[in-house]
mmCIF file of C-alpha atoms in Angstrom:
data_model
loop_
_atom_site.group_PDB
_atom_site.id
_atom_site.type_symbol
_atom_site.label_atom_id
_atom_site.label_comp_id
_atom_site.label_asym_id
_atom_site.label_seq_id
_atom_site.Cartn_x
_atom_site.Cartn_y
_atom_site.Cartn_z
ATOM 1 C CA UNK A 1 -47.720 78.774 100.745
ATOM 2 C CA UNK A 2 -49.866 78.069 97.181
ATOM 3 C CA UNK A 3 -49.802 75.417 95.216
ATOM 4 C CA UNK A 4 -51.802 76.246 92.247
ATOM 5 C CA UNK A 5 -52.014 72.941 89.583
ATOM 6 C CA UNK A 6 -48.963 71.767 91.248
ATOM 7 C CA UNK A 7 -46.535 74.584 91.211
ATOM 8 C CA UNK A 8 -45.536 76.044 94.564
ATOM 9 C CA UNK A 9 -45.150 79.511 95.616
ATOM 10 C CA UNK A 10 -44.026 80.442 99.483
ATOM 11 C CA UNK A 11 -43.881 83.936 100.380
ATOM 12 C CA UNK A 12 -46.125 87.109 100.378
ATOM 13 C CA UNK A 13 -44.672 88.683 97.422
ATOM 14 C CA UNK A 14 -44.112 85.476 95.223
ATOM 15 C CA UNK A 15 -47.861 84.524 96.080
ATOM 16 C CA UNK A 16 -48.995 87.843 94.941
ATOM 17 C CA UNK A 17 -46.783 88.214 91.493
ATOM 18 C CA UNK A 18 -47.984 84.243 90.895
ATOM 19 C CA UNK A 19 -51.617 85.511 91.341
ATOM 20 C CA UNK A 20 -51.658 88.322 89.057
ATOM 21 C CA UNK A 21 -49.756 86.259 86.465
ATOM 22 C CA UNK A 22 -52.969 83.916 86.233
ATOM 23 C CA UNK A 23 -55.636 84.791 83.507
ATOM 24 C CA UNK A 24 -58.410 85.360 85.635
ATOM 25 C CA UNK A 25 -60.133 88.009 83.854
ATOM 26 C CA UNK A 26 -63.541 87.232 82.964
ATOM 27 C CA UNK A 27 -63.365 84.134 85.515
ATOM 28 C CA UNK A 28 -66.589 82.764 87.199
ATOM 29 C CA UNK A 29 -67.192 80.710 90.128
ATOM 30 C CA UNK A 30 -70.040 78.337 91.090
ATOM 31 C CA UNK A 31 -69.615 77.252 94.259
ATOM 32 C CA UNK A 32 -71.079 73.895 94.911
ATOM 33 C CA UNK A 33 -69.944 72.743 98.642
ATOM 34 C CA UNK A 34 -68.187 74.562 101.520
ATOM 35 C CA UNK A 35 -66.683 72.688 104.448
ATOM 36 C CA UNK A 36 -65.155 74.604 107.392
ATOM 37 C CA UNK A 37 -63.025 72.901 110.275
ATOM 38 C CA UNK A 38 -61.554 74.342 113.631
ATOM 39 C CA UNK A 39 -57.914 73.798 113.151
ATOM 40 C CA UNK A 40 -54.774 75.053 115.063
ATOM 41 C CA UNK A 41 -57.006 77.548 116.238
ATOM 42 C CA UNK A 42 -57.388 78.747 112.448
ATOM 43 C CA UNK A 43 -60.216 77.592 110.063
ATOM 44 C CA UNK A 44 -59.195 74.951 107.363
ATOM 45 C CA UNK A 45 -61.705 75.640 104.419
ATOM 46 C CA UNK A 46 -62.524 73.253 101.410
ATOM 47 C CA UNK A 47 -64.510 74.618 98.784
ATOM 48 C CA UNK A 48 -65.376 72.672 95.522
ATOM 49 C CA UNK A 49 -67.799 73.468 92.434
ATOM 50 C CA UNK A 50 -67.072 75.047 89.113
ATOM 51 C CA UNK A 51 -65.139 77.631 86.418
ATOM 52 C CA UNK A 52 -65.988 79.114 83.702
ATOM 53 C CA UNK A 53 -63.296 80.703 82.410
ATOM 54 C CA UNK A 54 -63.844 84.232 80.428
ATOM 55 C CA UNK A 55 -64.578 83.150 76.826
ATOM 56 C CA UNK A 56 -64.920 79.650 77.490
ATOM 57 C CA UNK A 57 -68.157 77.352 77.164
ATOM 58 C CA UNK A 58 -67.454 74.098 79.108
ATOM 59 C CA UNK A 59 -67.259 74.477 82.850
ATOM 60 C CA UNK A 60 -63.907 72.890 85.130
ATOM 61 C CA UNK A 61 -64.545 71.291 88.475
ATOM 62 C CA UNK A 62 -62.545 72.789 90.992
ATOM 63 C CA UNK A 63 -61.378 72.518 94.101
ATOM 64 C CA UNK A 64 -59.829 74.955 96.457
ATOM 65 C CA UNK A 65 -58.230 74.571 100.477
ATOM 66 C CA UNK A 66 -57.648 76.977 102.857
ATOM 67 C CA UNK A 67 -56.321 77.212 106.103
ATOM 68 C CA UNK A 68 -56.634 80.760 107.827
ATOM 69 C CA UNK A 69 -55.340 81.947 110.879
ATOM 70 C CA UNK A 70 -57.091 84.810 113.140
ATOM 71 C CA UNK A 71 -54.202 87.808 112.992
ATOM 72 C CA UNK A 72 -54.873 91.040 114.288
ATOM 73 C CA UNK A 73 -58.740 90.734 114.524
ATOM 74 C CA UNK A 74 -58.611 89.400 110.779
ATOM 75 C CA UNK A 75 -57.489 86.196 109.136
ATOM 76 C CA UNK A 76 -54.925 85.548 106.568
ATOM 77 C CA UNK A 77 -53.991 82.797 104.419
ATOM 78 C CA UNK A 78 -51.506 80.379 105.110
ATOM 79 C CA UNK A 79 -52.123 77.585 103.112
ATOM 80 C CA UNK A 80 -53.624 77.718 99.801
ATOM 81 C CA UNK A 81 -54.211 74.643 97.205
ATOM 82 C CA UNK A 82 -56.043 74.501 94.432
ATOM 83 C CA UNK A 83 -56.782 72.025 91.869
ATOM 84 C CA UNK A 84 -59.023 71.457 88.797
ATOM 85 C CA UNK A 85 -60.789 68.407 89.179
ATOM 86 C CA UNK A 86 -60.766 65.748 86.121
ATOM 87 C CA UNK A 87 -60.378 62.051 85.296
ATOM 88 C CA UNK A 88 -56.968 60.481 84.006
ATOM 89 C CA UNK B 1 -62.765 65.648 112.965
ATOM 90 C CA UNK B 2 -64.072 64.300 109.410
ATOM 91 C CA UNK B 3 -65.971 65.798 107.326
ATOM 92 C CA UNK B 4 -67.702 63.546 104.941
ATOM 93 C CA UNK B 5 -70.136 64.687 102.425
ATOM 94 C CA UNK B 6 -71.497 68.004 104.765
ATOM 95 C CA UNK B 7 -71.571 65.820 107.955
ATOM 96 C CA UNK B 8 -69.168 66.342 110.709
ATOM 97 C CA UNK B 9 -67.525 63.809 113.150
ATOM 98 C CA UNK B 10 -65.908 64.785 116.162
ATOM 99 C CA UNK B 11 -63.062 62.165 118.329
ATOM 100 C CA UNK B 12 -61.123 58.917 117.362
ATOM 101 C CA UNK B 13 -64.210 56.870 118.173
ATOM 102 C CA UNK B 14 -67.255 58.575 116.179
ATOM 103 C CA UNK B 15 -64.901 58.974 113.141
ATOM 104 C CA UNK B 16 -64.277 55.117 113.345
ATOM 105 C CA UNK B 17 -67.550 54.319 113.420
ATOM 106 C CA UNK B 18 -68.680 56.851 110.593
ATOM 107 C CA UNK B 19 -66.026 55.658 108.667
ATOM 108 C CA UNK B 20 -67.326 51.393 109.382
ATOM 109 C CA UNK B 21 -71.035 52.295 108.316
ATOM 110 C CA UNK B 22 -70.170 53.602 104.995
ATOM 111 C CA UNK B 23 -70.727 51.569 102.247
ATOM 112 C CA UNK B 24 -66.897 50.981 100.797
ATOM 113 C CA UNK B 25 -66.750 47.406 99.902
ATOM 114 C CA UNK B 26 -65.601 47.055 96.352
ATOM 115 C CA UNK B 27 -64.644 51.044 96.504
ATOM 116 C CA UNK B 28 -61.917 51.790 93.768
ATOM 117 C CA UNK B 29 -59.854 54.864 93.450
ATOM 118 C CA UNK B 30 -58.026 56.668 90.735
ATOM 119 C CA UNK B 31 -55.801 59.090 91.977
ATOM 120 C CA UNK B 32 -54.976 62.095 89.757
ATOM 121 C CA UNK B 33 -53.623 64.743 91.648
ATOM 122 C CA UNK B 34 -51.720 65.131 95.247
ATOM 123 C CA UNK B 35 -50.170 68.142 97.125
ATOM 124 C CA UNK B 36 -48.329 68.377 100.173
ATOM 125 C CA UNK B 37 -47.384 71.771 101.525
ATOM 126 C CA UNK B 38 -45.809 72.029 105.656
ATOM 127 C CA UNK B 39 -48.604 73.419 107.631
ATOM 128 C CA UNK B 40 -48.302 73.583 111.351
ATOM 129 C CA UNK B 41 -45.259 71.218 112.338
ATOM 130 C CA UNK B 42 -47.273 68.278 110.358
ATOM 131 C CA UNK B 43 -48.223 68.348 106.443
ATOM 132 C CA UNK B 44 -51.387 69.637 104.606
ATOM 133 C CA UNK B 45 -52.812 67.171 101.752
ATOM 134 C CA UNK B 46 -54.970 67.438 99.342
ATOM 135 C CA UNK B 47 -55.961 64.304 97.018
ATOM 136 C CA UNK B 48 -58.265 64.701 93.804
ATOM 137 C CA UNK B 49 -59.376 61.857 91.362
ATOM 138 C CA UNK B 50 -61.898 59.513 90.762
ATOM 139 C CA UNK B 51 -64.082 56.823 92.186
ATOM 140 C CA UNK B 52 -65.546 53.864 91.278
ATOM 141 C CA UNK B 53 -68.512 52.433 93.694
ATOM 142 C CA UNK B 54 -68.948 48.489 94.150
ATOM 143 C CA UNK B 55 -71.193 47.694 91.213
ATOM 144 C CA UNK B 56 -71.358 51.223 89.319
ATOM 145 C CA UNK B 57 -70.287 52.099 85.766
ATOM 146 C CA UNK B 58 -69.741 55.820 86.295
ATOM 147 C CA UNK B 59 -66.716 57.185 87.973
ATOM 148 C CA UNK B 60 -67.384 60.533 90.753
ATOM 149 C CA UNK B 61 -64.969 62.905 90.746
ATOM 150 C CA UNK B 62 -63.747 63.863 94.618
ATOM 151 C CA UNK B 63 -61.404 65.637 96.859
ATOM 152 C CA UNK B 64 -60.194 64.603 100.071
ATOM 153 C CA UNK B 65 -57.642 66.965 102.042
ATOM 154 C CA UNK B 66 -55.710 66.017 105.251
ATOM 155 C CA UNK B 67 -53.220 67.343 107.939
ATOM 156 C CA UNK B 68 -51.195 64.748 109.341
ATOM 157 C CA UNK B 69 -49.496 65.754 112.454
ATOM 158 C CA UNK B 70 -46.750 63.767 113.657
ATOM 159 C CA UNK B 71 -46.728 61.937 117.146
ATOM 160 C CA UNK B 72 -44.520 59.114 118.057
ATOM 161 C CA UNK B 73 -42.696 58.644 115.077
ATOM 162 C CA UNK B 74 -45.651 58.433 113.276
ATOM 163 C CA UNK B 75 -48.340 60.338 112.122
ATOM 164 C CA UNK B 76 -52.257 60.807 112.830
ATOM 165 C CA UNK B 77 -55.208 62.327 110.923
ATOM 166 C CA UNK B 78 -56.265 65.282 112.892
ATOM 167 C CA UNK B 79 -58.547 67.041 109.777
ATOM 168 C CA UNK B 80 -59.839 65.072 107.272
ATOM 169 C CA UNK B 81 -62.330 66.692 104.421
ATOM 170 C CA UNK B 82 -63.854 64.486 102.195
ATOM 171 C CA UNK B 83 -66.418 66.145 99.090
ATOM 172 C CA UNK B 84 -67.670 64.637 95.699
ATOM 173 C CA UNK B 85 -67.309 66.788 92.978
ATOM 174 C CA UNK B 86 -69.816 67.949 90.644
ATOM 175 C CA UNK B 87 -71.675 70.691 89.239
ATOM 176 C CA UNK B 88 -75.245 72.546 90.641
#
């Protein structure tokens, strides 16, 4: 499953048409932290930092959780959140 | 196991007392975002907002994500990730 801002996609295909519907082109990513726990013998992943998005001048804070499970001598995703980061 | 600012804690009794020598009195939060997606039998969470030390005049921006498994009726913290938030 993703949850991207708050909506929620489940499913392979949805997940993938969701992704490519984003405007990521031109993106960048500064990756500030990386944490990395054993979990239901996966690896759940939190990674925070910041965006600059193509075009754009003033950096987002980000953050982004994973949990991937070992499949076939590779891992896949099968949890995904992310959020931008900001004050109310 | 926590994970609080890059330092892990393994087992009920280390977390507790990681979690009594921090410095939390007069701690507010601001919550801005939560998500919840089913991971595992139990439920994934990932919190994002503000917070306000004891005695400071600037917020942090952080991100704390769970999974809550359920035992008994209730439920227990098995992963907890806790990061501030800010740029390089």
């Amino acid at each position: 499953m993703l949850s991207f801002e708050g909506a929620q996609t489940l499913g392979d295909a949805a997940i993938v048409e969701k992704l490519a519907s984003l405007p990521l082109d031109g993106l960048r990513h500064q990756v500030a932290t990386k944490d990395a726990q054993p979990c239901e013998g996966g690896i759940l992943i939190n990674v925070t930092g910041q965006l600059l998005a193509g075009g754009e001048s003033n950096p987002q804070f980000f953050c982004q959780t994973f949990l991937l499970k070992p499949e076939g001598g590779s891992y896949y995703v099968q949890n995904d959140i992310f959020r931008l980061v900001y004050g109310l």
